[in-house]
Structure formats: structure tokens, C-alpha cells
Coordinates of C-alpha atoms in Angstrom, one line a residue:
X1 CA -6.0 40.9 26.3
X2 CA -9.0 43.0 26.6
X3 CA -11.6 43.0 23.8
X4 CA -12.0 46.6 24.0
X5 CA -8.4 47.5 23.3
X6 CA -8.3 44.8 20.5
X7 CA -11.0 46.7 18.6
X8 CA -9.2 50.1 18.9
X9 CA -7.2 49.9 15.4
X10 CA -9.8 48.0 13.5
X11 CA -11.0 49.3 10.1
X12 CA -14.8 50.5 10.3
X13 CA -16.2 47.5 8.6
X14 CA -14.8 45.1 11.1
X15 CA -16.9 44.5 14.1
X16 CA -14.5 42.3 16.0
X17 CA -11.3 40.5 15.8
X18 CA -9.0 39.1 18.4
X19 CA -5.3 37.9 17.8
X20 CA -2.9 36.7 20.3
X21 CA 0.3 35.0 19.0
X22 CA 3.8 33.9 19.7
X23 CA 6.4 32.4 17.1
X24 CA 4.9 32.7 13.6
X25 CA 7.6 31.4 11.1
X26 CA 7.2 32.5 7.7
X27 CA 5.9 30.2 5.1
X28 CA 8.0 30.2 1.9
X29 CA 6.8 28.7 -1.3
X30 CA 7.9 28.5 -4.8
X31 CA 6.0 30.1 -7.6
X32 CA 2.9 28.3 -8.6
X33 CA 2.4 26.7 -5.2
X34 CA -0.6 27.5 -3.1
X35 CA 1.1 28.1 0.2
X36 CA -2.1 29.2 1.9
X37 CA -3.4 25.8 1.7
X38 CA -0.9 24.6 4.4
X39 CA 2.5 24.2 5.4
X40 CA 5.0 21.4 6.8
X41 CA 6.8 21.6 10.1
X42 CA 9.2 19.0 11.5
X43 CA 8.2 16.9 14.7
X44 CA 9.9 14.2 16.6
X45 CA 11.6 11.3 14.8
X46 CA 10.9 7.6 15.1
X47 CA 13.0 5.7 17.5
X48 CA 13.5 3.1 14.8
X49 CA 13.5 4.2 11.1
X50 CA 11.1 2.1 9.0
X51 CA 9.0 1.8 5.9
X52 CA 6.0 -0.4 4.8
X53 CA 4.8 -0.2 8.4
X54 CA 1.2 0.7 9.5
X55 CA 0.0 3.5 11.6
X56 CA -3.3 4.1 13.4
X57 CA -4.8 6.9 15.3
X58 CA -5.9 5.7 18.8
X59 CA -8.8 6.9 20.7
X60 CA -6.6 9.1 23.0
X61 CA -5.4 11.0 19.9
X62 CA -2.0 9.4 19.8
X63 CA -0.7 7.3 17.0
X64 CA 0.4 3.6 17.0
X65 CA 3.0 2.6 14.4
X66 CA 3.9 -1.2 14.2
X67 CA 6.0 -3.3 12.0
X68 CA 7.7 -2.5 8.7
X69 CA 10.9 -2.9 7.2
X70 CA 14.5 -1.2 7.7
X71 CA 16.3 -2.8 4.7
X72 CA 15.1 -3.5 1.1
X73 CA 15.5 -7.3 1.0
X74 CA 13.0 -9.8 2.4
X75 CA 13.3 -11.2 5.8
X76 CA 14.0 -7.8 7.4
X77 CA 10.5 -7.3 8.9
X78 CA 10.4 -5.3 12.2
X79 CA 8.6 -6.5 15.4
X80 CA 8.7 -3.2 17.4
X81 CA 6.0 -0.7 17.9
X82 CA 5.9 3.1 18.8
X83 CA 3.4 5.7 20.0
X84 CA 3.3 9.3 18.9
X85 CA 2.1 12.1 21.2
X86 CA 0.7 15.0 19.4
X87 CA 0.9 17.2 22.5
X88 CA 4.6 16.7 23.1
X89 CA 5.5 15.8 19.4
X90 CA 7.6 12.9 20.6
X91 CA 7.7 9.2 20.0
X92 CA 8.0 6.4 22.8
X93 CA 8.7 2.8 22.3
X94 CA 5.8 0.5 23.5
X95 CA 5.4 -3.2 23.9
X96 CA 6.3 -5.3 20.9
X97 CA 3.9 -7.7 19.2
X98 CA 5.0 -11.4 19.2
X99 CA 5.8 -11.4 15.5
X100 CA 7.9 -9.2 13.2
X101 CA 5.5 -7.9 10.4
X102 CA 6.1 -6.7 6.9
X103 CA 3.4 -4.6 5.3
X104 CA 0.7 -5.3 8.0
X105 CA -2.5 -3.5 8.4
X106 CA -3.6 -2.0 11.8
X107 CA -7.3 -1.5 12.4
X108 CA -8.9 0.4 15.1
X109 CA -11.8 -1.5 16.7
X110 CA -14.8 0.0 18.3
X111 CA -13.5 -0.7 22.0
X112 CA -10.3 1.2 21.3
X113 CA -8.1 -1.9 20.6
X114 CA -6.1 -2.5 17.5
X115 CA -6.3 -5.5 15.2
X116 CA -3.0 -6.1 13.5
X117 CA -3.1 -8.6 10.3
X118 CA -0.5 -9.7 8.0
X119 CA 3.2 -9.5 7.7
X120 CA 3.5 -13.2 7.2
X121 CA 2.2 -14.3 10.6
X122 CA -0.9 -14.7 12.9
X123 CA -3.0 -11.7 13.7
X124 CA -2.7 -10.0 17.0
X125 CA -4.6 -7.3 19.1
X126 CA -2.9 -4.4 20.8
X127 CA -4.5 -2.9 23.9
X128 CA -3.4 0.9 24.3
X129 CA -4.7 1.0 27.9
X130 CA -2.5 -1.7 29.2
X131 CA 0.0 -1.5 26.5
X132 CA -0.2 -5.3 25.8
X133 CA -0.6 -7.6 22.8
X134 CA -2.5 -10.8 22.6
X135 CA -2.7 -13.3 19.6
X136 CA -6.0 -13.3 17.9
X137 CA -7.8 -16.6 17.1
X138 CA -8.5 -17.8 13.7
X139 CA -6.7 -17.9 10.3
X140 CA -6.4 -14.7 8.2
X141 CA -2.6 -15.2 7.9
X142 CA -2.0 -12.7 5.1
X143 CA 1.6 -12.3 3.8
X144 CA 1.3 -8.7 2.5
X145 CA -0.6 -6.7 0.0
X146 CA -4.0 -7.4 1.8
X147 CA -6.6 -4.8 3.0
X148 CA -8.6 -4.6 6.3
X149 CA -11.7 -2.5 6.6
X150 CA -13.6 -1.9 9.6
X151 CA -17.4 -2.3 8.8
X152 CA -20.2 -0.2 10.3
X153 CA -21.2 -3.1 12.7
X154 CA -17.5 -3.0 14.1
X155 CA -16.5 -6.4 12.4
X156 CA -13.3 -6.3 10.1
X157 CA -13.3 -7.4 6.4
X158 CA -9.9 -8.9 5.5
X159 CA -9.5 -9.3 1.8
X160 CA -6.3 -11.3 1.5
X161 CA -3.9 -10.8 -1.3
X162 CA -3.1 -13.8 -3.5
X163 CA -0.1 -14.3 -5.6
X164 CA -0.7 -17.9 -6.4
X165 CA -3.9 -17.7 -8.4
X166 CA -4.3 -21.5 -8.6
X167 CA -5.0 -21.6 -4.9
X168 CA -8.7 -21.2 -3.8
X169 CA -9.4 -17.8 -2.3
X170 CA -11.8 -16.6 0.4
X171 CA -11.9 -13.2 2.2
X172 CA -12.7 -13.4 5.8
X173 CA -14.7 -11.3 8.6
X174 CA -13.3 -10.9 12.1
X175 CA -15.8 -10.4 14.9
X176 CA -14.2 -8.9 17.8
X177 CA -17.2 -9.8 20.1
X178 CA -16.5 -13.6 19.6
X179 CA -12.9 -13.5 18.4
X180 CA -13.9 -15.7 15.5
X181 CA -13.3 -15.5 11.8
X182 CA -15.9 -16.4 9.1
X183 CA -16.0 -16.6 5.3
X184 CA -17.0 -13.4 3.7
X185 CA -18.7 -14.6 0.5
X186 CA -17.2 -15.4 -2.9
X187 CA -15.8 -12.6 -4.9
X188 CA -15.0 -13.1 -8.6
X189 CA -11.3 -13.6 -7.9
X190 CA -8.5 -12.8 -5.5
X191 CA -6.3 -9.9 -6.4
X192 CA -3.3 -7.9 -4.9
X193 CA -2.3 -4.4 -5.2
X194 CA -6.0 -3.4 -4.7
X195 CA -8.1 -1.2 -2.5
X196 CA -10.9 -1.7 0.0
X197 CA -13.1 1.3 0.8
X198 CA -16.0 1.6 3.3
X199 CA -18.9 3.3 1.5
X200 CA -21.4 5.6 3.2
X201 CA -24.0 3.0 2.7
X202 CA -22.0 0.4 4.7
X203 CA -20.9 -1.7 1.8
X204 CA -17.1 -2.1 0.8
X205 CA -15.8 -1.1 -2.6
X206 CA -13.0 -3.3 -3.6
X207 CA -11.1 -1.9 -6.8
X208 CA -8.1 -2.3 -9.0
X209 CA -5.3 -4.9 -8.3
X210 CA -3.9 -7.8 -10.1
X211 CA -6.0 -10.8 -10.3
X212 CA -4.0 -13.0 -12.5
X213 CA -0.3 -13.9 -13.3
X214 CA 1.3 -10.8 -14.4
X215 CA 4.7 -9.5 -13.5
X216 CA 5.3 -6.5 -11.0
X217 CA 5.9 -4.0 -13.8
X218 CA 3.4 -5.5 -16.2
X219 CA -0.1 -4.1 -16.6
X220 CA -3.1 -6.3 -15.7
X221 CA -6.1 -6.8 -17.8
X222 CA -9.0 -4.2 -17.1
X223 CA -11.2 -5.6 -14.5
X224 CA -14.4 -4.7 -12.7
X225 CA -14.5 -3.5 -9.1
X226 CA -16.7 -5.5 -6.7
X227 CA -18.9 -4.6 -3.8
X228 CA -19.3 -6.4 -0.6
X229 CA -22.6 -6.3 1.4
X230 CA -22.3 -7.2 4.9
X231 CA -26.2 -7.5 5.1
X232 CA -26.1 -10.4 2.5
X233 CA -22.5 -11.6 2.8
X234 CA -22.4 -11.3 -1.0
X235 CA -20.5 -9.7 -3.8
X236 CA -21.4 -7.9 -6.8
X237 CA -19.4 -6.4 -9.9
X238 CA -20.0 -2.8 -10.3
X239 CA -18.8 0.0 -12.7
X240 CA -17.0 -0.1 -15.9
X241 CA -13.6 -2.1 -16.1
X242 CA -10.4 -0.2 -14.9
X243 CA -6.9 -1.1 -15.2
X244 CA -4.8 0.2 -12.1
X245 CA -3.0 -1.2 -9.1
X246 CA -0.9 -0.2 -6.2
X247 CA -3.1 3.0 -6.1
X248 CA -4.6 4.8 -3.3
X249 CA -8.5 5.1 -2.7
X250 CA -10.0 7.8 -0.5
X251 CA -13.6 8.1 0.5
X252 CA -14.8 11.8 0.0
X253 CA -17.2 13.5 2.0
X254 CA -19.8 13.4 -1.0
X255 CA -19.7 9.6 -0.9
X256 CA -17.6 9.3 -4.1
X257 CA -14.3 7.6 -4.1
X258 CA -11.0 9.1 -5.4
X259 CA -8.4 6.8 -6.8
X260 CA -4.9 8.2 -7.5
X261 CA -1.5 7.2 -8.8
X262 CA -0.1 3.6 -8.9
X263 CA 0.4 1.8 -12.2
X264 CA -2.1 2.3 -14.6
X265 CA -1.8 2.9 -18.5
X266 CA 2.1 3.2 -18.0
X267 CA 4.5 2.0 -15.4
X268 CA 4.4 5.3 -13.6
X269 CA 1.1 7.1 -13.4
X270 CA -0.6 10.4 -12.9
X271 CA -4.0 9.0 -13.6
X272 CA -7.0 9.6 -11.3
X273 CA -10.7 8.2 -11.4
X274 CA -13.6 9.0 -9.1
X275 CA -16.2 6.3 -8.4
X276 CA -19.8 7.9 -8.7
X277 CA -21.9 6.0 -6.2
X278 CA -25.1 7.2 -7.9
X279 CA -24.3 6.0 -11.3
X280 CA -22.0 3.1 -10.2
X281 CA -19.4 4.2 -12.7
X282 CA -15.9 5.5 -12.9
X283 CA -15.0 8.8 -14.5
X284 CA -11.5 10.4 -14.8
X285 CA -10.9 13.8 -13.1
X286 CA -7.7 15.1 -14.6
X287 CA -4.1 14.4 -14.1
X288 CA -2.0 14.5 -11.0
X289 CA 0.9 17.1 -11.1
X290 CA 3.4 14.4 -10.5
X291 CA 3.5 10.6 -11.1
X292 CA 2.7 8.8 -7.8
X293 CA 3.8 5.4 -6.5
X294 CA 4.2 4.5 -2.8
X295 CA 2.3 7.7 -2.0
X296 CA -0.4 8.5 0.5
X297 CA -3.8 10.2 0.1
X298 CA -5.4 11.7 3.1
X299 CA -8.9 13.3 3.6
X300 CA -8.5 16.8 5.3
X301 CA -11.1 18.6 7.3
X302 CA -11.5 21.0 4.5
X303 CA -12.9 18.0 2.4
X304 CA -9.8 18.2 0.2
X305 CA -7.4 15.2 -0.2
X306 CA -3.8 15.7 0.6
X307 CA -1.5 13.5 -1.8
X308 CA 2.0 13.3 -0.6
X309 CA 5.3 11.5 -1.7
X310 CA 6.2 9.1 -4.3
X311 CA 8.8 6.6 -5.5
X312 CA 11.6 7.8 -7.8
X313 CA 10.0 7.5 -11.3
X314 CA 11.3 8.4 -14.9
X315 CA 14.7 8.6 -13.4
X316 CA 14.1 11.4 -10.9
X317 CA 14.7 11.6 -7.2
X318 CA 12.2 10.4 -4.5
X319 CA 9.4 12.9 -4.9
X320 CA 8.9 15.8 -2.2
X321 CA 6.0 17.2 -4.4
X322 CA 2.6 17.5 -2.6
X323 CA -0.8 18.5 -4.0
X324 CA -4.4 18.6 -3.0
X325 CA -7.5 17.5 -4.7
X326 CA -10.7 19.7 -4.3
X327 CA -13.9 17.6 -4.9
X328 CA -15.8 21.0 -5.4
X329 CA -14.1 21.9 -8.7
X330 CA -12.3 18.4 -9.2
X331 CA -8.9 20.1 -9.6
X332 CA -5.4 19.2 -8.3
X333 CA -3.3 22.1 -6.6
X334 CA 0.3 21.9 -5.9
X335 CA 1.0 22.9 -2.3
X336 CA 4.0 23.2 0.1
X337 CA 6.4 20.3 -0.4
X338 CA 7.7 17.7 2.1
X339 CA 10.8 18.6 4.0
X340 CA 12.4 15.4 2.5
X341 CA 11.5 13.0 -0.3
X342 CA 9.8 9.7 0.9
X343 CA 7.8 6.7 -0.3
X344 CA 6.2 3.8 1.5
X345 CA 5.4 6.0 4.5
X346 CA 2.3 6.5 6.5
X347 CA 0.0 9.6 6.6
X348 CA -2.4 9.7 9.7
X349 CA -5.0 12.6 10.2
X350 CA -4.8 13.7 13.7
X351 CA -7.7 15.0 15.9
X352 CA -6.6 18.6 15.6
X353 CA -6.8 18.4 11.7
X354 CA -3.1 18.1 11.2
X355 CA -1.6 15.2 9.2
X356 CA 1.4 13.1 10.5
X357 CA 3.6 11.7 7.9
X358 CA 6.1 9.2 9.5
X359 CA 8.9 7.0 8.0
X360 CA 9.2 5.7 4.7
X361 CA 12.2 5.3 2.4
X362 CA 14.0 6.6 -0.6
X363 CA 15.2 4.2 -3.4
X364 CA 16.8 5.7 -6.6
X365 CA 19.1 3.5 -8.6
X366 CA 21.8 2.2 -6.1
X367 CA 20.8 4.8 -3.5
X368 CA 18.8 3.4 -0.6
X369 CA 17.8 5.2 2.6
X370 CA 15.3 4.6 5.4
X371 CA 13.5 7.5 6.8
X372 CA 13.2 7.9 10.5
X373 CA 12.0 11.5 10.4
X374 CA 8.4 12.7 10.7
X375 CA 6.6 15.8 9.5
X376 CA 3.3 17.4 10.3
X377 CA 1.0 19.0 7.5
X378 CA -0.8 22.1 9.1
X379 CA -3.5 23.0 6.9
X380 CA -4.4 26.7 6.3
X381 CA -8.0 27.9 7.0
X382 CA -10.1 30.7 5.8
X383 CA -10.8 34.0 7.8
X384 CA -14.6 34.4 7.3
X385 CA -17.1 36.2 9.3
X386 CA -18.1 34.1 12.3
X387 CA -14.7 32.3 12.5
X388 CA -13.4 31.4 15.8
X389 CA -10.3 29.1 16.0
X390 CA -6.7 28.6 16.8
X391 CA -3.6 28.2 14.9
X392 CA -0.8 26.3 16.5
X393 CA 2.8 25.7 15.5
X394 CA 3.9 22.2 16.8
X395 CA 7.4 23.1 16.2
X396 CA 7.0 25.9 18.7
X397 CA 5.7 24.5 22.0
X398 CA 3.4 27.1 23.8
X399 CA 3.2 29.4 20.8
X400 CA 0.2 30.0 18.7
X401 CA -2.6 32.2 17.5
X402 CA -6.2 32.7 18.2
X403 CA -8.5 34.7 16.0
X404 CA -12.1 35.6 16.2
X405 CA -14.0 37.4 13.4
X406 CA -17.6 38.5 13.6
X407 CA -20.1 40.0 11.0
X408 CA -19.2 42.7 8.6
X409 CA -15.6 41.7 8.4
X410 CA -13.5 43.3 5.6
X411 CA -10.5 41.1 5.3
X412 CA -8.7 43.1 2.8
X413 CA -8.5 46.4 4.9
X414 CA -9.0 45.3 8.5
X415 CA -6.3 45.4 11.1
X416 CA -6.0 43.7 14.5
X417 CA -4.3 44.7 17.7
X418 CA -2.0 42.6 19.6
X419 CA -0.4 42.7 23.0
X420 CA 1.7 39.5 23.5
X421 CA 4.4 39.0 26.2
X422 CA 7.8 39.1 24.5
X423 CA 6.5 40.4 21.3
X424 CA 5.3 43.9 22.4
X425 CA 2.2 45.9 21.4
X426 CA 1.2 46.7 17.9
X427 CA -1.3 46.0 15.1
X428 CA -1.2 43.9 11.9
X429 CA -3.4 43.9 8.8
X430 CA -5.5 40.8 8.3
X431 CA -4.2 40.5 4.8
X432 CA -0.6 40.5 6.1
X433 CA -1.6 38.0 8.8
X434 CA -2.8 35.5 6.2
X435 CA 0.7 35.4 4.6
X436 CA 3.0 33.8 7.0
X437 CA 0.6 31.6 8.8
X438 CA -1.3 29.8 5.8
X439 CA -4.7 31.6 6.5
X440 CA -6.9 32.7 3.7
X441 CA -8.7 35.9 3.6
X442 CA -11.3 35.7 0.8

């Protein structure tokens, strides 16, 4: 398509805009939903349906899924692994680890390998290049509910869960260079149902969880968060006491940490908190639009946080509701829902800015179903002067849109010309263009 012909129908204030597109499915949304923030498209299904698994973005852009369960009772851990190719949208079975794993963690190391910990057995390392597994030396046998956080120096902090609080507890550090585990200081107590977040200064914030003998549906006493400092191998309490567990924690671009959902002041929760690294305190930032448990919270390239899925709470069905958190105004906004309700799934940000949601389960009353399907969240983006980018529909391989907008653009009145094989020749207003594609024209 020639630039000269593309300019022929532009309004006077637009200096340049180019569009080339193929299949552009309409985006439908219920009233009150910000459809322009993004949309969901189906992608290939897992070969083995699973939930409580781990998912990791690999260096080549593919996604490794390992472990999990396919039935609700204990003793049904899965040993298999799969990889998702974002180019083809398909999953392929890869080499299986030596042990079946229930609720493992899978941490990408600096050399591109993956450290898999937990799931009731010894840690293992996956090599994506050779598609092989090897057993890692050391202890770090975590049943489930632990966290694994890669530090700035490439080592991994494993904060093991503890259910028997009478047993001495010590977190550990794995060093990939030596293959050895060492003790990671002495935190105030063990805990489970917590989160561990790497902060911008290289320390780790461990927050929430249960640190004494409370039942699963009982609330723990409020407790302080702790920060681990790799430079000193020490711990210190920080902030004001909080009372939450089985939540999510997401590091924001501004250095703050968003905590959302889980069990807080009631069994099901819409509570949210932000950790202010400047003051070292927690502050509430409003309430989620829906209660969340077994959900995911993923940082988008727009700096917003995508919060998706939930267990069946308050007698409702498993949640398909999705919302985003905007750190700029500290507001939650409902967006396009999941195609199917799910909890205990994974959400992995891809290199192209999309988010892959895979697996999970639905459990409401006597109904139980394991999900084998996967979906992609395709974020919208703003059409602004200087934008040069592409929109691609993974459900329509080979079809997409490219747009370039230069200075003096009037998004409300401008039009663009197109000349696409199979779609004829014509023009479309930029305002109309934003509606089916999830683009925003400020």
C-alpha cells in the first residue's frame, strides 16, 4: 500500500496514517464495561487439563507449564509438562520431570533454565534448549504454598510454607552457579498463603499469610510484613499489621506493591492494599468489583494490572469477571470477561504484551470441572500522535492491523484509506476504527 494513496482521504488535520488489516472481529461488551481496555480470544488448549500448576515465560517467548492436579483430592498431582508457542497458538508435550508436583513454583534462571520447587518432592531444573530435566542438589522440599523469588543476583529465595508451626523454620537461597542451598537468615516466623515480591531496590517483601494454627476458613491475627535484604542476609518487619492470605501481590512500575483479593476481613474478599515503599506503610485503595480467590493479577505493558477469575463465592458460579487496576488514579475498572469461568489457573504475560491464561478449574457446590482451555487477553492501545504499532488477532493467523499516526492528528474526524487483498478498497474513520479493535482515540 502506497503512503501517497493512504493520505488521499485524510481529514485536513491528519498528516499521516496508514492502516492495513485483515479479519477484525467485533468486540462486544456489556454496559458499564470498558471494552476498549482489551479483549479475550481463544487459543490452543492444553494437552492435559490441569489446575494448581506453574507457568513460566521462557527466553524464546514460549511458555512452560508443569505440574498441577486434575482431580480435587490429594494424591492426584501431575508429572507432565507442556510448552505453548505464541506464534502458532498451540501446545506441545515436552519431557516430563521425575516427580509429580502439586502447586509447584517454576522460576526462570538467568541462564534460561527453570528451577521447579515444591509439589511434595525434590527440586528439579528444566533445560528448554535440550528439553531435559535434572534433579537439583539440596533440600528445599516444599509441599505446597511456598514462594520462590529470583533475586537481582540470579539466586532464588525459597520461603517455604509451614503448617506445623512447632517445627523450626528456615527459608533458603538457591545459587545456580554452585547448585547449593544456604540458609536465608531468620524471619520472625514461618507462614503459608503469603506472597513474596522482589522490590526495585533488590529486597524482597513477604506479606500476609497465616503464621499460627488457624483453620483454612478462619482469619489469622493481623501481622507485620517482613523484608529480606540479600546484602545482609537479614530480615526486618515493615509497615502496619495486615490481615490477609491467599491473595495476590503485584509489583507496580512506580515501585509500589498491589495486594488484591484472598481472605481478609471476611471469608471472601474484595479488599485491596498498596505498599508504599517511601513510607513503608500499607494503605487501602478501594474495593474490587467482585470478590477474588484463586485469581491472578498480571502487570500489563500499560502499567495497569489485569485481575482475572475467582472461585465460586457467596453461592455464585465460578467468576468470569475481569477488571484492571490503574495506579495513576488508583481505580478499578471492569473490562471484557473471560470466555469461561476459572480459578487456580495461571496468567503469563507474553513478549508481545498479551496475557496467556491457561487451565484452572471450576468448583461450585457438587459441581467440579478441570479446565483444559486457554485464552489470550489482547490489550487495547491508544491512537496518539507518533504511534507506530501493530494489532494482531491470534485467532486469525496472518490477519492483523498496522497503523502509524504522525503529528497534528484529529482522531475524532480523521479517516484512513485501506487497500487489502480480499477486503477491497475503501476508507474508515479513526473513531470507527477504535470500536471493533479495542483501540482508544483520546
